[in-house]
PDB file of C-alpha atoms and ligand atoms in Angstrom:
ATOM      1  CA  MET A  98     -38.739 -13.487  52.467  1.00 97.00           C
ATOM      2  CA  GLU A  99     -37.856 -11.184  55.301  1.00 98.00           C
ATOM      3  CA  VAL A 100     -36.987  -7.527  54.842  1.00 98.00           C
ATOM      4  CA  ILE A 101     -34.768  -5.916  57.445  1.00 98.00           C
ATOM      5  CA  ILE A 102     -34.503  -2.142  57.399  1.00 98.00           C
ATOM      6  CA  ARG A 103     -31.569  -0.639  59.281  1.00 97.00           C
ATOM      7  CA  PRO A 104     -31.238   3.068  60.030  1.00 96.00           C
ATOM      8  CA  ASP A 105     -28.077   3.551  57.974  1.00 97.00           C
ATOM      9  CA  THR A 106     -25.653   1.824  55.620  1.00 98.00           C
ATOM     10  CA  GLU A 107     -23.214   0.967  58.382  1.00 97.00           C
ATOM     11  CA  ARG A 108     -25.813  -0.951  60.346  1.00 97.00           C
ATOM     12  CA  ALA A 109     -27.207  -2.681  57.245  1.00 98.00           C
ATOM     13  CA  VAL A 110     -23.700  -3.846  56.360  1.00 98.00           C
ATOM     14  CA  ASN A 111     -23.034  -4.941  59.954  1.00 97.00           C
ATOM     15  CA  LEU A 112     -26.155  -7.073  59.956  1.00 98.00           C
ATOM     16  CA  VAL A 113     -25.157  -8.830  56.739  1.00 98.00           C
ATOM     17  CA  VAL A 114     -21.635  -9.396  58.073  1.00 98.00           C
ATOM     18  CA  LYS A 115     -23.101 -10.918  61.219  1.00 98.00           C
ATOM     19  CA  LEU A 116     -25.344 -13.236  59.165  1.00 98.00           C
ATOM     20  CA  ILE A 117     -22.322 -14.443  57.191  1.00 98.00           C
ATOM     21  CA  ILE A 118     -20.157 -14.914  60.287  1.00 98.00           C
ATOM     22  CA  SER A 119     -22.950 -16.881  62.016  1.00 97.00           C
ATOM     23  CA  ARG A 120     -23.233 -19.177  59.013  1.00 98.00           C
ATOM     24  CA  ILE A 121     -19.470 -19.774  58.856  1.00 98.00           C
ATOM     25  CA  THR A 122     -19.318 -20.315  62.614  1.00 97.00           C
ATOM     26  CA  GLU A 123     -22.133 -22.889  62.524  1.00 97.00           C
ATOM     27  CA  MET A 124     -20.727 -24.492  59.418  1.00 98.00           C
ATOM     28  CA  PRO A 125     -16.966 -23.917  59.019  1.00 98.00           C
ATOM     29  CA  ASN A 126     -16.955 -25.792  55.704  1.00 98.00           C
ATOM     30  CA  ALA A 127     -19.754 -23.654  54.206  1.00 98.00           C
ATOM     31  CA  THR A 128     -19.895 -22.960  50.492  1.00 98.00           C
ATOM     32  CA  LEU A 129     -20.546 -19.271  49.968  1.00 99.00           C
ATOM     33  CA  GLY A 130     -21.859 -17.559  46.861  1.00 99.00           C
ATOM     34  CA  LEU A 131     -20.261 -14.126  46.597  1.00 99.00           C
ATOM     35  CA  ALA A 132     -21.037 -10.880  44.785  1.00 98.00           C
ATOM     36  CA  THR A 133     -18.856  -7.945  43.769  1.00 98.00           C
ATOM     37  CA  GLY A 134     -19.703  -4.240  43.386  1.00 97.00           C
ATOM     38  CA  ARG A 135     -19.423  -1.166  45.548  1.00 96.00           C
ATOM     39  CA  THR A 136     -22.022  -2.301  48.081  1.00 98.00           C
ATOM     40  CA  MET A 137     -20.014  -5.415  48.941  1.00 98.00           C
ATOM     41  CA  GLU A 138     -16.731  -3.592  49.475  1.00 98.00           C
ATOM     42  CA  ARG A 139     -17.810  -2.645  52.986  1.00 98.00           C
ATOM     43  CA  VAL A 140     -19.012  -6.170  53.708  1.00 98.00           C
ATOM     44  CA  TYR A 141     -15.655  -7.665  52.755  1.00 98.00           C
ATOM     45  CA  ALA A 142     -13.715  -5.009  54.692  1.00 98.00           C
ATOM     46  CA  LYS A 143     -15.657  -5.900  57.829  1.00 98.00           C
ATOM     47  CA  LEU A 144     -15.336  -9.637  57.267  1.00 98.00           C
ATOM     48  CA  VAL A 145     -11.568  -9.194  56.974  1.00 98.00           C
ATOM     49  CA  ALA A 146     -11.496  -7.032  60.118  1.00 98.00           C
ATOM     50  CA  SER A 147     -13.554  -9.608  62.037  1.00 98.00           C
ATOM     51  CA  GLY A 148     -10.780 -12.196  61.709  1.00 98.00           C
ATOM     52  CA  VAL A 149     -13.341 -14.939  60.981  1.00 98.00           C
ATOM     53  CA  SER A 150     -11.708 -18.029  59.500  1.00 98.00           C
ATOM     54  CA  PHE A 151     -12.531 -19.023  55.928  1.00 98.00           C
ATOM     55  CA  ALA A 152     -10.081 -21.936  56.094  1.00 98.00           C
ATOM     56  CA  GLY A 153     -12.772 -24.558  55.501  1.00 98.00           C
ATOM     57  CA  CYS A 154     -14.917 -22.525  53.092  1.00 98.00           C
ATOM     58  CA  HIS A 155     -15.400 -22.795  49.364  1.00 98.00           C
ATOM     59  CA  THR A 156     -16.624 -19.772  47.404  1.00 99.00           C
ATOM     60  CA  PHE A 157     -18.320 -19.232  44.059  1.00 99.00           C
ATOM     61  CA  ASN A 158     -18.659 -15.762  42.642  1.00 99.00           C
ATOM     62  CA  LEU A 159     -21.743 -14.789  40.708  1.00 98.00           C
ATOM     63  CA  ASP A 160     -20.132 -13.388  37.616  1.00 98.00           C
ATOM     64  CA  GLU A 161     -17.155 -12.185  35.605  1.00 98.00           C
ATOM     65  CA  TYR A 162     -16.770  -9.893  32.609  1.00 98.00           C
ATOM     66  CA  ILE A 163     -16.155 -11.661  29.335  1.00 98.00           C
ATOM     67  CA  GLY A 164     -12.818 -10.882  27.739  1.00 97.00           C
ATOM     68  CA  LEU A 165     -10.990  -9.826  30.907  1.00 96.00           C
ATOM     69  CA  SER A 166      -8.205 -12.083  32.113  1.00 96.00           C
ATOM     70  CA  PRO A 167      -8.231 -12.956  35.817  1.00 97.00           C
ATOM     71  CA  ASP A 168      -5.269 -10.645  36.477  1.00 96.00           C
ATOM     72  CA  ASP A 169      -6.850  -7.672  34.692  1.00 96.00           C
ATOM     73  CA  PRO A 170      -7.166  -4.894  37.295  1.00 96.00           C
ATOM     74  CA  ASP A 171     -10.878  -4.541  36.438  1.00 96.00           C
ATOM     75  CA  SER A 172     -11.742  -8.244  36.583  1.00 97.00           C
ATOM     76  CA  TYR A 173     -13.964  -9.530  39.341  1.00 98.00           C
ATOM     77  CA  ARG A 174     -11.210 -12.044  40.201  1.00 98.00           C
ATOM     78  CA  THR A 175      -8.918  -9.100  40.963  1.00 98.00           C
ATOM     79  CA  TYR A 176     -11.732  -7.413  42.909  1.00 98.00           C
ATOM     80  CA  MET A 177     -12.207 -10.524  45.062  1.00 98.00           C
ATOM     81  CA  ASN A 178      -8.495 -10.996  45.672  1.00 98.00           C
ATOM     82  CA  THR A 179      -8.105  -7.332  46.590  1.00 98.00           C
ATOM     83  CA  HIS A 180     -11.132  -7.035  48.847  1.00 98.00           C
ATOM     84  CA  LEU A 181     -11.283 -10.454  50.465  1.00 98.00           C
ATOM     85  CA  PHE A 182      -9.228 -13.460  49.405  1.00 98.00           C
ATOM     86  CA  ASP A 183      -5.767 -11.901  49.872  1.00 98.00           C
ATOM     87  CA  HIS A 184      -6.626 -10.924  53.443  1.00 98.00           C
ATOM     88  CA  VAL A 185      -8.225 -14.077  54.847  1.00 98.00           C
ATOM     89  CA  ASP A 186      -7.084 -17.659  55.383  1.00 98.00           C
ATOM     90  CA  ILE A 187      -9.110 -19.179  52.534  1.00 98.00           C
ATOM     91  CA  ASP A 188      -7.315 -21.693  50.304  1.00 98.00           C
ATOM     92  CA  PRO A 189      -7.128 -19.914  46.905  1.00 98.00           C
ATOM     93  CA  ALA A 190      -7.854 -23.273  45.245  1.00 98.00           C
ATOM     94  CA  ASN A 191     -11.265 -23.206  46.911  1.00 98.00           C
ATOM     95  CA  THR A 192     -12.229 -19.816  45.455  1.00 98.00           C
ATOM     96  CA  HIS A 193     -14.095 -19.859  42.157  1.00 98.00           C
ATOM     97  CA  VAL A 194     -14.897 -17.010  39.789  1.00 98.00           C
ATOM     98  CA  PRO A 195     -16.397 -17.765  36.349  1.00 98.00           C
ATOM     99  CA  ASN A 196     -13.747 -17.824  33.642  1.00 97.00           C
ATOM    100  CA  GLY A 197     -14.739 -14.902  31.443  1.00 97.00           C
ATOM    101  CA  ASN A 198     -11.598 -15.373  29.419  1.00 97.00           C
ATOM    102  CA  ALA A 199     -12.260 -18.989  28.410  1.00 97.00           C
ATOM    103  CA  ALA A 200     -11.830 -19.888  24.750  1.00 97.00           C
ATOM    104  CA  ASP A 201     -15.107 -21.790  25.002  1.00 98.00           C
ATOM    105  CA  ILE A 202     -17.505 -19.752  27.144  1.00 98.00           C
ATOM    106  CA  LYS A 203     -20.335 -22.298  26.866  1.00 98.00           C
ATOM    107  CA  ALA A 204     -18.049 -25.053  28.167  1.00 98.00           C
ATOM    108  CA  ALA A 205     -16.815 -22.751  30.959  1.00 98.00           C
ATOM    109  CA  ALA A 206     -20.443 -22.116  31.952  1.00 98.00           C
ATOM    110  CA  LEU A 207     -21.212 -25.838  32.137  1.00 98.00           C
ATOM    111  CA  GLU A 208     -18.023 -26.467  34.114  1.00 98.00           C
ATOM    112  CA  TYR A 209     -18.995 -23.761  36.596  1.00 98.00           C
ATOM    113  CA  GLU A 210     -22.416 -25.302  37.163  1.00 98.00           C
ATOM    114  CA  ALA A 211     -20.782 -28.722  37.629  1.00 98.00           C
ATOM    115  CA  ALA A 212     -18.237 -27.315  40.096  1.00 98.00           C
ATOM    116  CA  ILE A 213     -21.059 -25.865  42.236  1.00 98.00           C
ATOM    117  CA  VAL A 214     -22.791 -29.252  42.263  1.00 98.00           C
ATOM    118  CA  ASP A 215     -19.504 -31.023  43.106  1.00 98.00           C
ATOM    119  CA  ALA A 216     -19.051 -28.673  46.059  1.00 98.00           C
ATOM    120  CA  GLY A 217     -22.468 -29.774  47.352  1.00 98.00           C
ATOM    121  CA  GLY A 218     -24.322 -26.602  46.326  1.00 98.00           C
ATOM    122  CA  ILE A 219     -24.208 -23.112  47.783  1.00 98.00           C
ATOM    123  CA  ASN A 220     -25.177 -22.738  51.441  1.00 98.00           C
ATOM    124  CA  LEU A 221     -25.404 -18.961  51.549  1.00 98.00           C
ATOM    125  CA  GLN A 222     -25.584 -16.731  48.491  1.00 99.00           C
ATOM    126  CA  LEU A 223     -24.785 -13.057  48.945  1.00 98.00           C
ATOM    127  CA  LEU A 224     -26.498 -10.746  46.444  1.00 99.00           C
ATOM    128  CA  GLY A 225     -26.439  -7.095  45.467  1.00 98.00           C
ATOM    129  CA  ILE A 226     -28.985  -5.581  43.109  1.00 98.00           C
ATOM    130  CA  GLY A 227     -28.344  -3.501  40.018  1.00 96.00           C
ATOM    131  CA  THR A 228     -30.421  -0.495  39.042  1.00 94.00           C
ATOM    132  CA  ALA A 229     -31.604  -2.594  36.064  1.00 92.00           C
ATOM    133  CA  GLY A 230     -32.962  -5.125  38.580  1.00 97.00           C
ATOM    134  CA  HIS A 231     -30.265  -7.684  38.008  1.00 98.00           C
ATOM    135  CA  ILE A 232     -28.870 -10.190  40.477  1.00 98.00           C
ATOM    136  CA  GLY A 233     -25.534 -11.434  39.230  1.00 98.00           C
ATOM    137  CA  PHE A 234     -25.584 -10.092  35.690  1.00 98.00           C
ATOM    138  CA  ASN A 235     -29.057 -11.444  34.954  1.00 98.00           C
ATOM    139  CA  GLU A 236     -30.307  -8.515  32.965  1.00 97.00           C
ATOM    140  CA  PRO A 237     -34.020  -7.924  32.181  1.00 97.00           C
ATOM    141  CA  LEU A 238     -35.724 -10.863  30.440  1.00 97.00           C
ATOM    142  CA  SER A 239     -33.289 -13.384  31.901  1.00 98.00           C
ATOM    143  CA  SER A 240     -35.244 -16.586  32.331  1.00 98.00           C
ATOM    144  CA  ILE A 241     -36.108 -17.311  35.936  1.00 98.00           C
ATOM    145  CA  MET A 242     -34.853 -20.847  35.222  1.00 98.00           C
ATOM    146  CA  SER A 243     -31.593 -19.683  33.609  1.00 98.00           C
ATOM    147  CA  ARG A 244     -28.278 -21.321  34.443  1.00 98.00           C
ATOM    148  CA  THR A 245     -24.711 -20.005  34.153  1.00 98.00           C
ATOM    149  CA  ARG A 246     -24.261 -18.514  30.689  1.00 98.00           C
ATOM    150  CA  ASP A 247     -23.018 -15.456  28.896  1.00 97.00           C
ATOM    151  CA  LYS A 248     -25.226 -12.397  28.898  1.00 98.00           C
ATOM    152  CA  ALA A 249     -25.120  -9.017  27.152  1.00 98.00           C
ATOM    153  CA  LEU A 250     -25.105  -6.150  29.641  1.00 97.00           C
ATOM    154  CA  THR A 251     -27.755  -3.425  29.423  1.00 96.00           C
ATOM    155  CA  PRO A 252     -26.676   0.181  28.834  1.00 95.00           C
ATOM    156  CA  THR A 253     -28.031   0.923  32.351  1.00 94.00           C
ATOM    157  CA  THR A 254     -25.628  -1.606  33.868  1.00 95.00           C
ATOM    158  CA  ARG A 255     -22.698  -0.329  31.854  1.00 96.00           C
ATOM    159  CA  VAL A 256     -23.429   3.196  33.112  1.00 95.00           C
ATOM    160  CA  GLN A 257     -23.847   1.878  36.692  1.00 93.00           C
ATOM    161  CA  ASN A 258     -20.449   0.131  36.554  1.00 95.00           C
ATOM    162  CA  ALA A 259     -18.591   2.852  34.624  1.00 96.00           C
ATOM    163  CA  GLU A 260     -17.040   4.218  37.818  1.00 93.00           C
ATOM    164  CA  MET A 261     -14.757   1.151  37.939  1.00 91.00           C
ATOM    165  CA  PHE A 262     -13.688   1.861  34.334  1.00 95.00           C
ATOM    166  CA  GLY A 263     -12.558   5.456  34.690  1.00 94.00           C
ATOM    167  CA  GLY A 264     -16.139   6.749  34.455  1.00 95.00           C
ATOM    168  CA  ASP A 265     -16.466   5.674  30.818  1.00 96.00           C
ATOM    169  CA  PRO A 266     -19.430   3.310  30.112  1.00 96.00           C
ATOM    170  CA  ASP A 267     -17.864   2.431  26.748  1.00 96.00           C
ATOM    171  CA  ARG A 268     -14.922   0.838  28.567  1.00 96.00           C
ATOM    172  CA  VAL A 269     -17.230  -1.495  30.513  1.00 96.00           C
ATOM    173  CA  PRO A 270     -17.208  -4.894  28.787  1.00 97.00           C
ATOM    174  CA  LYS A 271     -20.352  -5.640  26.817  1.00 97.00           C
ATOM    175  CA  ARG A 272     -20.870  -9.188  28.078  1.00 98.00           C
ATOM    176  CA  ALA A 273     -20.466 -11.200  31.238  1.00 98.00           C
ATOM    177  CA  LEU A 274     -20.482 -14.837  32.272  1.00 98.00           C
ATOM    178  CA  THR A 275     -23.019 -15.055  35.087  1.00 98.00           C
ATOM    179  CA  MET A 276     -24.749 -17.619  37.233  1.00 98.00           C
ATOM    180  CA  GLY A 277     -28.346 -17.855  36.104  1.00 98.00           C
ATOM    181  CA  VAL A 278     -31.387 -16.890  38.136  1.00 98.00           C
ATOM    182  CA  GLY A 279     -32.107 -20.619  38.490  1.00 98.00           C
ATOM    183  CA  THR A 280     -28.553 -21.231  39.721  1.00 98.00           C
ATOM    184  CA  ILE A 281     -29.004 -18.514  42.351  1.00 99.00           C
ATOM    185  CA  LEU A 282     -32.391 -19.851  43.457  1.00 98.00           C
ATOM    186  CA  ASP A 283     -30.791 -23.268  44.093  1.00 98.00           C
ATOM    187  CA  ALA A 284     -28.754 -21.834  47.007  1.00 98.00           C
ATOM    188  CA  GLN A 285     -29.971 -22.826  50.478  1.00 98.00           C
ATOM    189  CA  GLU A 286     -30.179 -19.243  51.676  1.00 98.00           C
ATOM    190  CA  LEU A 287     -30.128 -15.861  49.939  1.00 99.00           C
ATOM    191  CA  VAL A 288     -29.015 -12.604  51.548  1.00 99.00           C
ATOM    192  CA  LEU A 289     -29.517  -9.517  49.410  1.00 99.00           C
ATOM    193  CA  LEU A 290     -28.002  -6.217  50.533  1.00 99.00           C
ATOM    194  CA  ALA A 291     -29.005  -2.886  48.991  1.00 99.00           C
ATOM    195  CA  THR A 292     -28.018   0.544  50.228  1.00 98.00           C
ATOM    196  CA  GLY A 293     -28.450   4.136  49.123  1.00 98.00           C
ATOM    197  CA  PRO A 294     -31.211   6.126  47.426  1.00 98.00           C
ATOM    198  CA  ALA A 295     -30.336   4.953  43.897  1.00 97.00           C
ATOM    199  CA  LYS A 296     -31.614   1.474  44.846  1.00 98.00           C
ATOM    200  CA  ALA A 297     -34.956   2.537  46.397  1.00 98.00           C
ATOM    201  CA  SER A 298     -37.109   2.135  43.301  1.00 98.00           C
ATOM    202  CA  ILE A 299     -35.658  -1.193  42.162  1.00 98.00           C
ATOM    203  CA  VAL A 300     -35.739  -2.656  45.688  1.00 98.00           C
ATOM    204  CA  ALA A 301     -39.474  -1.880  45.908  1.00 98.00           C
ATOM    205  CA  LYS A 302     -40.041  -3.551  42.531  1.00 98.00           C
ATOM    206  CA  ALA A 303     -37.986  -6.608  43.435  1.00 98.00           C
ATOM    207  CA  VAL A 304     -39.535  -7.122  46.870  1.00 98.00           C
ATOM    208  CA  GLU A 305     -43.134  -5.974  46.403  1.00 98.00           C
ATOM    209  CA  GLY A 306     -43.714  -5.965  42.670  1.00 98.00           C
ATOM    210  CA  PRO A 307     -44.831  -8.854  40.477  1.00 98.00           C
ATOM    211  CA  ILE A 308     -42.384 -11.691  39.839  1.00 98.00           C
ATOM    212  CA  THR A 309     -41.185 -10.927  36.359  1.00 98.00           C
ATOM    213  CA  SER A 310     -38.145 -11.639  34.242  1.00 98.00           C
ATOM    214  CA  MET A 311     -38.076  -7.879  33.571  1.00 98.00           C
ATOM    215  CA  VAL A 312     -36.786  -7.547  37.146  1.00 98.00           C
ATOM    216  CA  SER A 313     -34.597 -10.606  37.711  1.00 98.00           C
ATOM    217  CA  ALA A 314     -34.268  -9.827  41.401  1.00 98.00           C
ATOM    218  CA  SER A 315     -38.041 -10.302  41.837  1.00 98.00           C
ATOM    219  CA  ALA A 316     -37.385 -14.050  41.493  1.00 98.00           C
ATOM    220  CA  ILE A 317     -36.046 -14.050  45.061  1.00 98.00           C
ATOM    221  CA  GLN A 318     -39.702 -13.875  46.158  1.00 98.00           C
ATOM    222  CA  MET A 319     -39.911 -17.555  45.223  1.00 98.00           C
ATOM    223  CA  HIS A 320     -37.039 -18.548  47.498  1.00 98.00           C
ATOM    224  CA  PRO A 321     -38.026 -20.152  50.814  1.00 98.00           C
ATOM    225  CA  ASN A 322     -35.108 -18.673  52.772  1.00 98.00           C
ATOM    226  CA  CYS A 323     -34.353 -15.169  51.605  1.00 98.00           C
ATOM    227  CA  LYS A 324     -33.367 -12.108  53.593  1.00 98.00           C
ATOM    228  CA  VAL A 325     -33.286  -8.623  52.117  1.00 98.00           C
ATOM    229  CA  VAL A 326     -31.276  -6.136  54.160  1.00 98.00           C
ATOM    230  CA  VAL A 327     -31.609  -2.452  53.303  1.00 98.00           C
ATOM    231  CA  ASP A 328     -30.768   0.898  54.798  1.00 98.00           C
ATOM    232  CA  GLU A 329     -33.379   3.657  55.168  1.00 98.00           C
ATOM    233  CA  ASP A 330     -32.491   5.183  51.804  1.00 98.00           C
ATOM    234  CA  ALA A 331     -32.932   1.941  49.882  1.00 98.00           C
ATOM    235  CA  ALA A 332     -36.142   1.194  51.849  1.00 98.00           C
ATOM    236  CA  ASP A 333     -37.709   4.508  50.935  1.00 98.00           C
ATOM    237  CA  GLN A 334     -40.286   3.190  48.452  1.00 98.00           C
ATOM    238  CA  LEU A 335     -41.318   0.028  50.329  1.00 98.00           C
ATOM    239  CA  GLN A 336     -45.032  -0.065  51.151  1.00 98.00           C
ATOM    240  CA  GLY A 337     -44.994  -2.809  53.777  1.00 97.00           C
ATOM    241  CA  ARG A 338     -42.346  -1.554  56.130  1.00 96.00           C
ATOM    242  CA  GLU A 339     -44.594  -1.482  59.193  1.00 97.00           C
ATOM    243  CA  TYR A 340     -44.896  -5.266  58.972  1.00 98.00           C
ATOM    244  CA  TYR A 341     -41.224  -5.785  58.123  1.00 98.00           C
ATOM    245  CA  ASP A 342     -40.228  -3.725  61.174  1.00 97.00           C
ATOM    246  CA  PHE A 343     -42.698  -5.638  63.344  1.00 97.00           C
ATOM    247  CA  ILE A 344     -41.078  -8.927  62.340  1.00 97.00           C
ATOM    248  CA  PHE A 345     -37.560  -7.648  63.016  1.00 97.00           C
ATOM    249  CA  ASP A 346     -38.620  -6.149  66.348  1.00 97.00           C
ATOM    250  CA  ASN A 347     -40.458  -9.235  67.597  1.00 97.00           C
ATOM    251  CA  GLU A 348     -39.267 -12.483  66.049  1.00 97.00           C
ATOM    252  CA  PRO A 349     -36.820 -14.381  68.315  1.00 96.00           C
ATOM    253  CA  GLU A 350     -34.479 -15.171  65.399  1.00 95.00           C
ATOM    254  CA  TRP A 351     -33.605 -11.465  65.196  1.00 96.00           C
ATOM    255  CA  GLU A 352     -33.024 -10.876  68.899  1.00 95.00           C
ATOM    256  CA  SER A 353     -29.235 -10.819  68.829  1.00 93.00           C
ATOM    257  CA  TYR A 354     -29.320  -8.650  65.705  1.00 94.00           C
ATOM    258  CA  ARG A 355     -31.668  -6.115  67.344  1.00 90.00           C
ATOM    259  CA  THR A 356     -29.372  -5.702  70.295  1.00 80.00           C
ATOM    260  CA  GLN A 357     -26.294  -5.351  68.110  1.00 72.00           C
ATOM    261  CA  LYS A 358     -24.746  -2.016  69.080  1.00 60.00           C
ATOM    262  CA  THR A 359     -23.963  -0.722  65.622  1.00 54.00           C
TER     263      THR A 359
HETATM  264  C1  F6R B 147     -21.735  -8.264  40.893  1.00 85.90           C
HETATM  265  C2  F6R B 147     -23.166  -8.494  40.916  1.00 85.90           C
HETATM  266  C3  F6R B 147     -24.111  -7.380  40.670  1.00 85.90           C
HETATM  267  C4  F6R B 147     -24.010  -6.287  41.753  1.00 85.90           C
HETATM  268  C5  F6R B 147     -24.984  -5.148  41.452  1.00 85.90           C
HETATM  269  C6  F6R B 147     -24.883  -4.023  42.463  1.00 85.90           C
HETATM  270  O1  F6R B 147     -21.026  -9.455  41.160  1.00 85.90           O
HETATM  271  O2  F6R B 147     -23.565  -9.595  41.118  1.00 85.90           O
HETATM  272  O3  F6R B 147     -25.415  -7.898  40.623  1.00 85.90           O
HETATM  273  O4  F6R B 147     -24.289  -6.839  42.999  1.00 85.90           O
HETATM  274  O5  F6R B 147     -24.756  -4.643  40.170  1.00 85.90           O
HETATM  275  O6  F6R B 147     -23.654  -3.390  42.319  1.00 85.90           O
HETATM  276  P1  F6R B 147     -23.236  -2.158  43.254  1.00 85.90           P
HETATM  277  O7  F6R B 147     -23.074  -2.720  44.603  1.00 85.90           O
HETATM  278  O8  F6R B 147     -21.928  -1.692  42.670  1.00 85.90           O
HETATM  279  O9  F6R B 147     -24.334  -1.168  43.165  1.00 85.90           O
END
């Protein structure tokens, strides 16, 4: 794992955008794993503004609320269309979001796993982190080997996501269909972005704490190619930052990112 600390949110987002663009440029037919949430809104806005072509890409989103139809204004399908898919040249048929409205959720979960395999697996998986330590909607005690399945959301997550539901946690659906931790760990590369002071404590637990199903995001420590990008606020409780900064400041792989103007 590498931890990159940028001075502010803008520069953390820019670095993640650059990582994604480099991957798509090297591999125009890349399969991307995508996340939703407030943190990613800026990433998608900048990807759209960059004009990078998604024409050859396939995408798989991490999760979807159970019980919301794809055209529900609060669904993650709507989020993705609004923030990214409607503004880039991706073929809509190549964009996948779990079907939280399926009559048979277990079958939908199996189909989603099979579709990822059929696409050749995920080349780059973008991740956010919830204050409950989730990646996707893998709430505490999610098995580190879990696959796509339905999951009950914690009260903490429902409070975190209430803003998108008129500020009312009771309006946030109680369950979601989410890739499992094991599904996420199968991706070739993970890029986790966390910004803002509300994420400082959970980022420190995920990156430097023990690997535990109580903090699903800690499982990324087991991934051989994982980058965690944070701004100063989200990095606030990290103990090892001297070393992380040393790596970013000296390793050749980061040279073009160091000299990035913003
Ligand atoms: C959503 C997802 C979640 C979010 C996380 C952070 O698809 O996978 O794990 O990334 O809840 O959300 P924000 O960015 O809203 O703090």
